[in-house]
Amino acid sequence: MAETRVGVVGAGIVGLAIARGLALARPGLRVTVLDKEDRVAAHQTGHNSGVVHAGLYYAPGSLKATLCRRGIGLLKGFCADRNLPYVECGKLVVARDAAELGALEEIERRATANGVPGLRRLTGGALTEIEPHATGVAALHSPTTAIVDFPAVARAFAQDVTDAGGEVRLGFEVVRIGRAGDRVTAASPHEELTLDRLVICAGLHSDRVARLAGDSPAPAIIPFRGEYYRLVPSRTDLVRGLIYPVPDPRYPFLGVHFTRRVDGGVDIGPNAVLALAREGYRRRDVRPADLWDTIRWPGFRRLARQHWRTGARELYGSAVKRAFVAEARSFVPELTTTDVTPAPAGVRAQAVDPDGSLVDDFRIGHLGPITTIRNAPSPAATSSLAIAEHVMKRLL
């Protein structure tokens, strides 16, 4: 039987999960992961908050909802098998005032429909039993929401790929994709590979790589930098687990929140400000080609016109530390500006449709032998093994 060759563009956690699933699924399947960086998990996976989402927010029946709930079980089992940290520290979604109670009820409705276990609705006084330093009029407690080390999980996925006879080709930037009948070619500036199937999981560059394969321009990726502060070690006792706001239903961003990490630290954030480069982790990171791609996308211009006030507020919080901390202090009143220090930022690959809509659900498409993952934001890391199952049903 002829060997089947499958390429996966992108060595983030989703691409590696798909490659792992394929490599383990069938003998004789030759899997090659291609990534332009010199290490796996270099971008979104490596700048992830580490939260394993339980499925509270997502529309019942959506890919996010179904794959998150499936993925959390698979990920928990994988971490147990590999002796990787998996800490069910729990999450409180806190309503600060009566105006947020309706949205909190909607989250509870969705979470219940999605089968999130152990949910409890708490009054303002009862929530302090979970988080003694937090304040609010009510909260929803999800005890099974967990934290992990996603870069470590990604490295374990990569090891499984190579152990199963696959290959992780780092330093291989895909600049050209071609099709000849049922075959696909993926080329770097120096080499060309011939494949039977290709899966594109290119994260911050997913739209560009998909267009190389002949896919449509939409949706386009607009990069949003998420900036964080971190509690100084002497103040990490302010937070036991995860404290989240009731999110604004207009946006897929969850708002500034408190996240305990597996190393014991606590991060505060992120905000959401436009990044001036696809890999713009610092304010000074500017790449004119990336910025031009953002500005010329009609969806971005429509988005900016509709939501410029929110954007201005996020920019103010980015520029003024006391404003950022004031937002966080609305959940933990004891917090002061001296309690925090800057922490590394991340960049979210947010897909935006031409009409200015922020794409919320996972978006996975197919072009003959090519599969394109055009939108895979949070909870993609949580869902990675379930996304792999979903994609593999089409490939095998």
CSV table of C-alpha atoms in Angstrom, one decimal:
chain,number,residue,atom,x,y,z
A,1,MET,CA,0.0,0.0,0.0
A,2,ALA,CA,1.4,3.4,-0.9
A,3,GLU,CA,2.4,5.7,2.0
A,4,THR,CA,0.0,8.6,2.7
A,5,ARG,CA,1.7,11.8,3.4
A,6,VAL,CA,0.0,14.5,5.5
A,7,GLY,CA,1.4,17.9,6.2
A,8,VAL,CA,0.3,20.2,9.1
A,9,VAL,CA,1.2,23.9,8.9
A,10,GLY,CA,1.6,25.2,12.4
A,11,ALA,CA,3.4,23.9,15.5
A,12,GLY,CA,1.0,25.4,18.0
A,13,ILE,CA,-1.1,23.2,20.3
A,14,VAL,CA,-3.9,22.7,17.7
A,15,GLY,CA,-1.6,21.8,14.8
A,16,LEU,CA,0.4,19.5,17.0
A,17,ALA,CA,-2.8,17.8,18.4
A,18,ILE,CA,-4.0,17.1,14.9
A,19,ALA,CA,-0.6,15.8,13.8
A,20,ARG,CA,-0.4,13.6,16.9
A,21,GLY,CA,-3.8,12.2,16.3
A,22,LEU,CA,-3.0,11.4,12.7
A,23,ALA,CA,0.4,9.9,13.5
A,24,LEU,CA,-1.1,7.6,16.1
A,25,ALA,CA,-4.2,6.7,14.1
A,26,ARG,CA,-2.9,4.6,11.3
A,27,PRO,CA,0.4,2.9,10.5
A,28,GLY,CA,1.8,4.0,7.2
A,29,LEU,CA,0.6,7.6,7.6
A,30,ARG,CA,3.6,9.9,7.3
A,31,VAL,CA,2.9,13.1,9.2
A,32,THR,CA,5.1,16.2,8.9
A,33,VAL,CA,4.5,19.4,10.9
A,34,LEU,CA,5.9,22.6,9.3
A,35,ASP,CA,6.6,25.8,11.3
A,36,LYS,CA,8.7,28.8,10.6
A,37,GLU,CA,9.9,29.2,14.2
A,38,ASP,CA,12.8,27.4,15.9
A,39,ARG,CA,10.5,25.9,18.6
A,40,VAL,CA,7.0,24.6,19.0
A,41,ALA,CA,4.3,26.7,20.8
A,42,ALA,CA,6.1,29.9,19.9
A,43,HIS,CA,3.1,32.2,19.6
A,44,GLN,CA,-0.5,31.9,20.9
A,45,THR,CA,0.2,28.6,22.7
A,46,GLY,CA,3.3,29.9,24.3
A,47,HIS,CA,1.6,33.1,25.5
A,48,ASN,CA,-1.5,31.4,26.8
A,49,SER,CA,-3.0,32.1,30.2
A,50,GLY,CA,-3.1,28.4,30.9
A,51,VAL,CA,-6.8,28.2,31.7
A,52,VAL,CA,-8.7,24.9,30.8
A,53,HIS,CA,-12.1,26.3,30.1
A,54,ALA,CA,-15.1,24.3,31.3
A,55,GLY,CA,-17.5,25.6,28.6
A,56,LEU,CA,-19.5,28.3,30.5
A,57,TYR,CA,-19.8,30.9,27.8
A,58,TYR,CA,-20.3,29.2,24.5
A,59,ALA,CA,-23.6,29.0,22.5
A,60,PRO,CA,-25.1,25.5,23.1
A,61,GLY,CA,-24.6,23.3,20.0
A,62,SER,CA,-21.7,25.4,18.7
A,63,LEU,CA,-18.4,23.9,17.8
A,64,LYS,CA,-16.8,25.8,20.7
A,65,ALA,CA,-19.3,24.3,23.2
A,66,THR,CA,-19.2,20.7,21.9
A,67,LEU,CA,-15.4,20.5,21.4
A,68,CYS,CA,-14.6,22.3,24.6
A,69,ARG,CA,-16.6,19.8,26.7
A,70,ARG,CA,-15.1,16.9,24.8
A,71,GLY,CA,-11.6,18.4,24.9
A,72,ILE,CA,-11.5,19.1,28.6
A,73,GLY,CA,-11.9,15.4,29.4
A,74,LEU,CA,-9.3,14.3,26.8
A,75,LEU,CA,-6.8,16.9,28.1
A,76,LYS,CA,-7.3,16.0,31.7
A,77,GLY,CA,-6.6,12.3,30.9
A,78,PHE,CA,-3.6,13.2,28.8
A,79,CYS,CA,-2.1,15.3,31.6
A,80,ALA,CA,-2.6,12.5,34.0
A,81,ASP,CA,-1.0,10.0,31.7
A,82,ARG,CA,2.1,12.3,31.2
A,83,ASN,CA,2.3,13.5,34.8
A,84,LEU,CA,1.8,17.1,33.6
A,85,PRO,CA,0.2,19.6,36.0
A,86,TYR,CA,-3.6,19.8,35.9
A,87,VAL,CA,-5.0,21.9,38.8
A,88,GLU,CA,-8.8,22.3,39.2
A,89,CYS,CA,-8.6,25.6,41.0
A,90,GLY,CA,-12.1,26.7,40.0
A,91,LYS,CA,-13.5,29.9,38.5
A,92,LEU,CA,-15.8,32.6,39.9
A,93,VAL,CA,-17.6,34.7,37.3
A,94,VAL,CA,-18.6,37.7,39.3
A,95,ALA,CA,-21.4,40.2,38.8
A,96,ARG,CA,-20.3,43.5,40.3
A,97,ASP,CA,-23.8,45.1,40.4
A,98,ALA,CA,-27.4,44.4,39.6
A,99,ALA,CA,-27.0,45.5,36.0
A,100,GLU,CA,-24.8,42.4,35.4
A,101,LEU,CA,-27.2,39.8,36.9
A,102,GLY,CA,-29.1,39.2,33.6
A,103,ALA,CA,-25.9,38.4,31.7
A,104,LEU,CA,-24.8,36.2,34.6
A,105,GLU,CA,-28.0,34.3,34.3
A,106,GLU,CA,-27.4,33.8,30.6
A,107,ILE,CA,-24.0,32.4,31.3
A,108,GLU,CA,-25.5,30.0,33.8
A,109,ARG,CA,-28.1,28.9,31.2
A,110,ARG,CA,-25.5,28.2,28.6
A,111,ALA,CA,-23.2,26.4,31.0
A,112,THR,CA,-26.0,24.2,32.2
A,113,ALA,CA,-27.0,23.4,28.6
A,114,ASN,CA,-23.4,22.6,27.8
A,115,GLY,CA,-23.2,20.1,30.7
A,116,VAL,CA,-20.7,22.0,32.8
A,117,PRO,CA,-20.6,20.0,36.1
A,118,GLY,CA,-20.8,21.3,39.6
A,119,LEU,CA,-22.1,24.8,38.9
A,120,ARG,CA,-23.2,26.9,41.9
A,121,ARG,CA,-24.9,30.3,42.0
A,122,LEU,CA,-23.6,32.3,44.9
A,123,THR,CA,-24.7,35.4,46.6
A,124,GLY,CA,-22.3,38.3,47.4
A,125,GLY,CA,-21.6,36.9,50.9
A,126,ALA,CA,-21.2,33.3,49.8
A,127,LEU,CA,-18.7,34.1,47.1
A,128,THR,CA,-16.2,35.2,49.7
A,129,GLU,CA,-16.1,31.6,50.9
A,130,ILE,CA,-14.5,30.8,47.6
A,131,GLU,CA,-12.5,34.0,47.1
A,132,PRO,CA,-12.2,35.8,50.5
A,133,HIS,CA,-10.8,39.0,48.9
A,134,ALA,CA,-13.3,39.3,46.1
A,135,THR,CA,-16.5,41.4,46.0
A,136,GLY,CA,-19.7,41.4,44.0
A,137,VAL,CA,-23.5,41.0,44.3
A,138,ALA,CA,-23.5,37.5,42.9
A,139,ALA,CA,-21.3,34.9,41.2
A,140,LEU,CA,-21.3,31.6,39.3
A,141,HIS,CA,-18.8,29.1,40.6
A,142,SER,CA,-17.3,26.5,38.2
A,143,PRO,CA,-15.2,24.1,40.4
A,144,THR,CA,-13.9,22.1,37.5
A,145,THR,CA,-12.3,25.0,35.6
A,146,ALA,CA,-8.6,24.2,35.7
A,147,ILE,CA,-5.1,25.4,34.9
A,148,VAL,CA,-2.3,23.7,33.0
A,149,ASP,CA,1.0,24.4,31.3
A,150,PHE,CA,0.0,24.5,27.7
A,151,PRO,CA,3.5,24.9,26.2
A,152,ALA,CA,4.5,21.7,28.1
A,153,VAL,CA,1.4,19.9,26.7
A,154,ALA,CA,2.4,21.1,23.2
A,155,ARG,CA,5.9,19.7,23.6
A,156,ALA,CA,4.4,16.4,24.7
A,157,PHE,CA,2.2,16.3,21.6
A,158,ALA,CA,5.3,17.0,19.5
A,159,GLN,CA,7.2,14.2,21.2
A,160,ASP,CA,4.3,11.8,20.4
A,161,VAL,CA,4.4,12.8,16.8
A,162,THR,CA,8.1,12.0,16.5
A,163,ASP,CA,7.8,8.8,18.6
A,164,ALA,CA,5.1,7.6,16.1
A,165,GLY,CA,7.4,8.1,13.2
A,166,GLY,CA,6.3,11.6,12.2
A,167,GLU,CA,8.4,14.7,11.9
A,168,VAL,CA,8.4,18.3,13.2
A,169,ARG,CA,10.2,20.5,10.7
A,170,LEU,CA,11.1,23.8,12.4
A,171,GLY,CA,12.5,26.7,10.5
A,172,PHE,CA,10.2,25.7,7.5
A,173,GLU,CA,8.2,28.8,6.5
A,174,VAL,CA,5.5,27.9,4.0
A,175,VAL,CA,5.5,30.6,1.3
A,176,ARG,CA,3.8,28.7,-1.5
A,177,ILE,CA,1.1,26.0,-1.7
A,178,GLY,CA,0.1,24.3,-5.0
A,179,ARG,CA,-2.3,21.6,-6.1
A,180,ALA,CA,-1.8,19.1,-8.9
A,181,GLY,CA,-4.8,16.7,-9.0
A,182,ASP,CA,-5.1,15.0,-5.6
A,183,ARG,CA,-1.6,16.1,-4.6
A,184,VAL,CA,-0.6,19.2,-2.7
A,185,THR,CA,2.8,20.9,-2.6
A,186,ALA,CA,4.0,23.0,0.3
A,187,ALA,CA,7.2,25.0,-0.3
A,188,SER,CA,9.6,27.1,1.8
A,189,PRO,CA,12.1,29.4,0.1
A,190,HIS,CA,14.5,26.5,-0.1
A,191,GLU,CA,12.5,23.2,-0.3
A,192,GLU,CA,9.2,21.8,-1.7
A,193,LEU,CA,7.3,18.9,-0.2
A,194,THR,CA,4.7,16.8,-2.0
A,195,LEU,CA,1.8,15.7,0.2
A,196,ASP,CA,-1.5,13.9,-0.1
A,197,ARG,CA,-3.3,16.0,2.5
A,198,LEU,CA,-2.5,19.4,4.1
A,199,VAL,CA,-4.0,20.9,7.3
A,200,ILE,CA,-3.4,24.6,7.9
A,201,CYS,CA,-3.3,25.6,11.5
A,202,ALA,CA,-1.2,28.8,11.2
A,203,GLY,CA,-2.7,30.8,14.0
A,204,LEU,CA,-1.8,34.5,13.6
A,205,HIS,CA,-1.1,33.9,9.9
A,206,SER,CA,-3.9,31.4,9.2
A,207,ASP,CA,-5.7,33.7,6.7
A,208,ARG,CA,-2.5,34.3,4.7
A,209,VAL,CA,-1.5,30.7,4.5
A,210,ALA,CA,-5.1,29.7,3.6
A,211,ARG,CA,-5.0,32.3,0.8
A,212,LEU,CA,-1.8,30.6,-0.5
A,213,ALA,CA,-3.9,27.5,-0.8
A,214,GLY,CA,-6.6,29.3,-2.8
A,215,ASP,CA,-9.0,30.0,0.0
A,216,SER,CA,-11.1,33.1,0.2
A,217,PRO,CA,-9.8,36.3,1.8
A,218,ALA,CA,-12.5,36.1,4.5
A,219,PRO,CA,-12.2,36.0,7.4
A,220,ALA,CA,-9.1,38.1,7.9
A,221,ILE,CA,-7.0,37.9,11.0
A,222,ILE,CA,-6.8,41.1,13.1
A,223,PRO,CA,-4.2,40.9,15.9
A,224,PHE,CA,-5.1,42.1,19.3
A,225,ARG,CA,-2.5,42.3,22.0
A,226,GLY,CA,-3.5,41.2,25.5
A,227,GLU,CA,-1.4,42.9,28.1
A,228,TYR,CA,-1.0,41.5,31.6
A,229,TYR,CA,0.2,42.5,35.1
A,230,ARG,CA,1.3,40.0,37.6
A,231,LEU,CA,0.8,40.0,41.4
A,232,VAL,CA,4.1,40.4,43.3
A,233,PRO,CA,4.9,37.2,45.2
A,234,SER,CA,4.0,38.7,48.6
A,235,ARG,CA,0.4,39.4,47.3
A,236,THR,CA,-0.5,36.2,45.5
A,237,ASP,CA,-2.7,35.2,48.5
A,238,LEU,CA,-5.3,37.8,47.2
A,239,VAL,CA,-6.5,35.2,44.7
A,240,ARG,CA,-7.1,31.4,45.3
A,241,GLY,CA,-8.1,30.4,41.8
A,242,LEU,CA,-9.7,32.3,38.9
A,243,ILE,CA,-11.8,35.5,39.2
A,244,TYR,CA,-13.6,36.5,36.0
A,245,PRO,CA,-16.0,39.3,35.1
A,246,VAL,CA,-19.3,38.9,33.4
A,247,PRO,CA,-18.2,39.4,29.8
A,248,ASP,CA,-19.6,42.0,27.4
A,249,PRO,CA,-21.8,39.8,25.0
A,250,ARG,CA,-20.8,42.1,22.1
A,251,TYR,CA,-17.2,40.8,22.2
A,252,PRO,CA,-15.4,37.4,22.3
A,253,PHE,CA,-12.9,38.9,24.8
A,254,LEU,CA,-13.6,38.0,28.4
A,255,GLY,CA,-12.3,41.2,30.0
A,256,VAL,CA,-9.7,41.8,32.7
A,257,HIS,CA,-9.6,38.9,35.2
A,258,PHE,CA,-7.3,37.2,37.7
A,259,THR,CA,-5.7,33.9,36.7
A,260,ARG,CA,-3.7,31.7,39.0
A,261,ARG,CA,-0.9,29.8,37.1
A,262,VAL,CA,0.5,26.4,37.8
A,263,ASP,CA,3.8,27.9,39.0
A,264,GLY,CA,1.9,29.7,41.8
A,265,GLY,CA,1.9,33.2,40.2
A,266,VAL,CA,-1.3,35.2,39.5
A,267,ASP,CA,-1.8,37.2,36.3
A,268,ILE,CA,-4.2,40.1,35.9
A,269,GLY,CA,-5.5,40.8,32.4
A,270,PRO,CA,-5.7,40.8,29.5
A,271,ASN,CA,-7.0,43.9,27.9
A,272,ALA,CA,-7.5,43.9,24.2
A,273,VAL,CA,-5.6,46.6,22.1
A,274,LEU,CA,-4.9,46.5,18.4
A,275,ALA,CA,-1.4,45.1,17.8
A,276,LEU,CA,0.6,46.8,15.1
A,277,ALA,CA,2.2,43.6,14.1
A,278,ARG,CA,0.9,40.0,13.9
A,279,GLU,CA,3.6,39.1,16.4
A,280,GLY,CA,3.5,42.4,18.2
A,281,TYR,CA,4.0,41.4,21.8
A,282,ARG,CA,5.5,44.7,22.7
A,283,ARG,CA,4.1,48.2,22.1
A,284,ARG,CA,7.1,49.1,20.1
A,285,ASP,CA,6.6,46.1,17.7
A,286,VAL,CA,5.5,47.6,14.4
A,287,ARG,CA,5.4,45.8,11.1
A,288,PRO,CA,4.2,48.0,8.3
A,289,ALA,CA,3.0,45.1,6.1
A,290,ASP,CA,0.9,43.7,9.0
A,291,LEU,CA,-0.5,47.1,9.8
A,292,TRP,CA,-1.4,47.8,6.2
A,293,ASP,CA,-3.2,44.4,6.0
A,294,THR,CA,-5.2,45.3,9.1
A,295,ILE,CA,-6.2,48.8,7.9
A,296,ARG,CA,-7.2,47.8,4.4
A,297,TRP,CA,-9.5,45.0,5.5
A,298,PRO,CA,-13.0,46.4,5.2
A,299,GLY,CA,-14.1,44.4,8.2
A,300,PHE,CA,-11.6,46.2,10.4
A,301,ARG,CA,-12.7,49.6,9.3
A,302,ARG,CA,-16.4,48.7,10.0
A,303,LEU,CA,-15.3,47.2,13.4
A,304,ALA,CA,-13.4,50.4,14.3
A,305,ARG,CA,-16.3,52.7,13.4
A,306,GLN,CA,-18.8,50.6,15.5
A,307,HIS,CA,-16.6,50.1,18.6
A,308,TRP,CA,-14.1,53.0,18.7
A,309,ARG,CA,-15.2,54.0,22.2
A,310,THR,CA,-14.4,50.6,23.6
A,311,GLY,CA,-11.1,50.7,21.7
A,312,ALA,CA,-10.3,54.1,23.2
A,313,ARG,CA,-11.0,52.8,26.7
A,314,GLU,CA,-8.8,49.7,26.2
A,315,LEU,CA,-6.0,52.0,25.0
A,316,TYR,CA,-6.3,54.2,28.0
A,317,GLY,CA,-6.0,51.1,30.3
A,318,SER,CA,-3.0,50.1,28.3
A,319,ALA,CA,-1.3,53.4,28.7
A,320,VAL,CA,-2.2,54.2,32.3
A,321,LYS,CA,-1.4,51.6,34.9
A,322,ARG,CA,-3.7,53.0,37.6
A,323,ALA,CA,-6.7,52.7,35.1
A,324,PHE,CA,-5.8,49.0,34.4
A,325,VAL,CA,-5.5,48.3,38.2
A,326,ALA,CA,-8.7,50.2,38.9
A,327,GLU,CA,-10.6,47.9,36.6
A,328,ALA,CA,-9.2,44.8,38.4
A,329,ARG,CA,-9.8,46.4,41.8
A,330,SER,CA,-13.5,46.4,41.1
A,331,PHE,CA,-13.3,42.7,41.8
A,332,VAL,CA,-10.6,42.7,44.5
A,333,PRO,CA,-10.8,46.0,46.3
A,334,GLU,CA,-7.5,45.5,48.3
A,335,LEU,CA,-5.5,45.6,45.1
A,336,THR,CA,-3.1,48.5,44.7
A,337,THR,CA,-0.7,49.6,42.0
A,338,THR,CA,2.2,48.5,44.2
A,339,ASP,CA,0.9,45.0,44.2
A,340,VAL,CA,1.5,44.4,40.5
A,341,THR,CA,4.4,44.2,38.0
A,342,PRO,CA,4.2,44.0,34.2
A,343,ALA,CA,4.0,40.5,32.8
A,344,PRO,CA,4.5,39.1,29.2
A,345,ALA,CA,1.7,39.9,26.7
A,346,GLY,CA,0.0,37.7,24.2
A,347,VAL,CA,-1.5,38.3,20.8
A,348,ARG,CA,-4.9,36.9,19.9
A,349,ALA,CA,-5.5,36.0,16.3
A,350,GLN,CA,-9.0,37.4,16.0
A,351,ALA,CA,-10.9,36.5,12.8
A,352,VAL,CA,-13.1,39.3,11.4
A,353,ASP,CA,-15.6,39.0,8.6
A,354,PRO,CA,-16.0,41.7,5.9
A,355,ASP,CA,-19.0,43.2,7.6
A,356,GLY,CA,-17.0,43.9,10.7
A,357,SER,CA,-18.3,40.9,12.7
A,358,LEU,CA,-15.9,39.3,15.1
A,359,VAL,CA,-16.0,35.6,14.3
A,360,ASP,CA,-16.9,33.8,17.5
A,361,ASP,CA,-17.0,30.1,16.8
A,362,PHE,CA,-14.3,27.9,15.4
A,363,ARG,CA,-14.2,28.1,11.6
A,364,ILE,CA,-12.9,25.0,9.8
A,365,GLY,CA,-13.1,24.7,6.0
A,366,HIS,CA,-12.1,22.3,3.3
A,367,LEU,CA,-10.6,22.8,-0.2
A,368,GLY,CA,-10.3,19.3,-1.7
A,369,PRO,CA,-7.3,17.7,0.0
A,370,ILE,CA,-6.6,20.9,2.1
A,371,THR,CA,-8.2,21.6,5.5
A,372,THR,CA,-8.1,25.2,6.7
A,373,ILE,CA,-8.6,26.2,10.3
A,374,ARG,CA,-9.4,29.9,9.9
A,375,ASN,CA,-10.5,30.8,13.5
A,376,ALA,CA,-9.4,28.9,16.6
A,377,PRO,CA,-9.3,31.3,19.5
A,378,SER,CA,-9.9,30.4,23.1
A,379,PRO,CA,-11.0,27.7,24.1
A,380,ALA,CA,-8.9,26.1,21.3
A,381,ALA,CA,-6.1,25.0,23.6
A,382,THR,CA,-8.6,23.3,25.9
A,383,SER,CA,-10.3,21.8,22.9
A,384,SER,CA,-7.2,20.8,21.0
A,385,LEU,CA,-7.5,17.1,21.2
A,386,ALA,CA,-11.2,17.3,20.4
A,387,ILE,CA,-10.5,19.6,17.4
A,388,ALA,CA,-8.0,16.9,16.3
A,389,GLU,CA,-10.8,14.2,16.4
A,390,HIS,CA,-13.1,16.5,14.5
A,391,VAL,CA,-10.6,17.2,11.7
A,392,MET,CA,-9.5,13.6,11.5
A,393,LYS,CA,-13.0,12.4,10.7
A,394,ARG,CA,-12.7,14.2,7.4
A,395,LEU,CA,-9.1,13.1,6.7
A,396,LEU,CA,-9.1,9.4,7.5
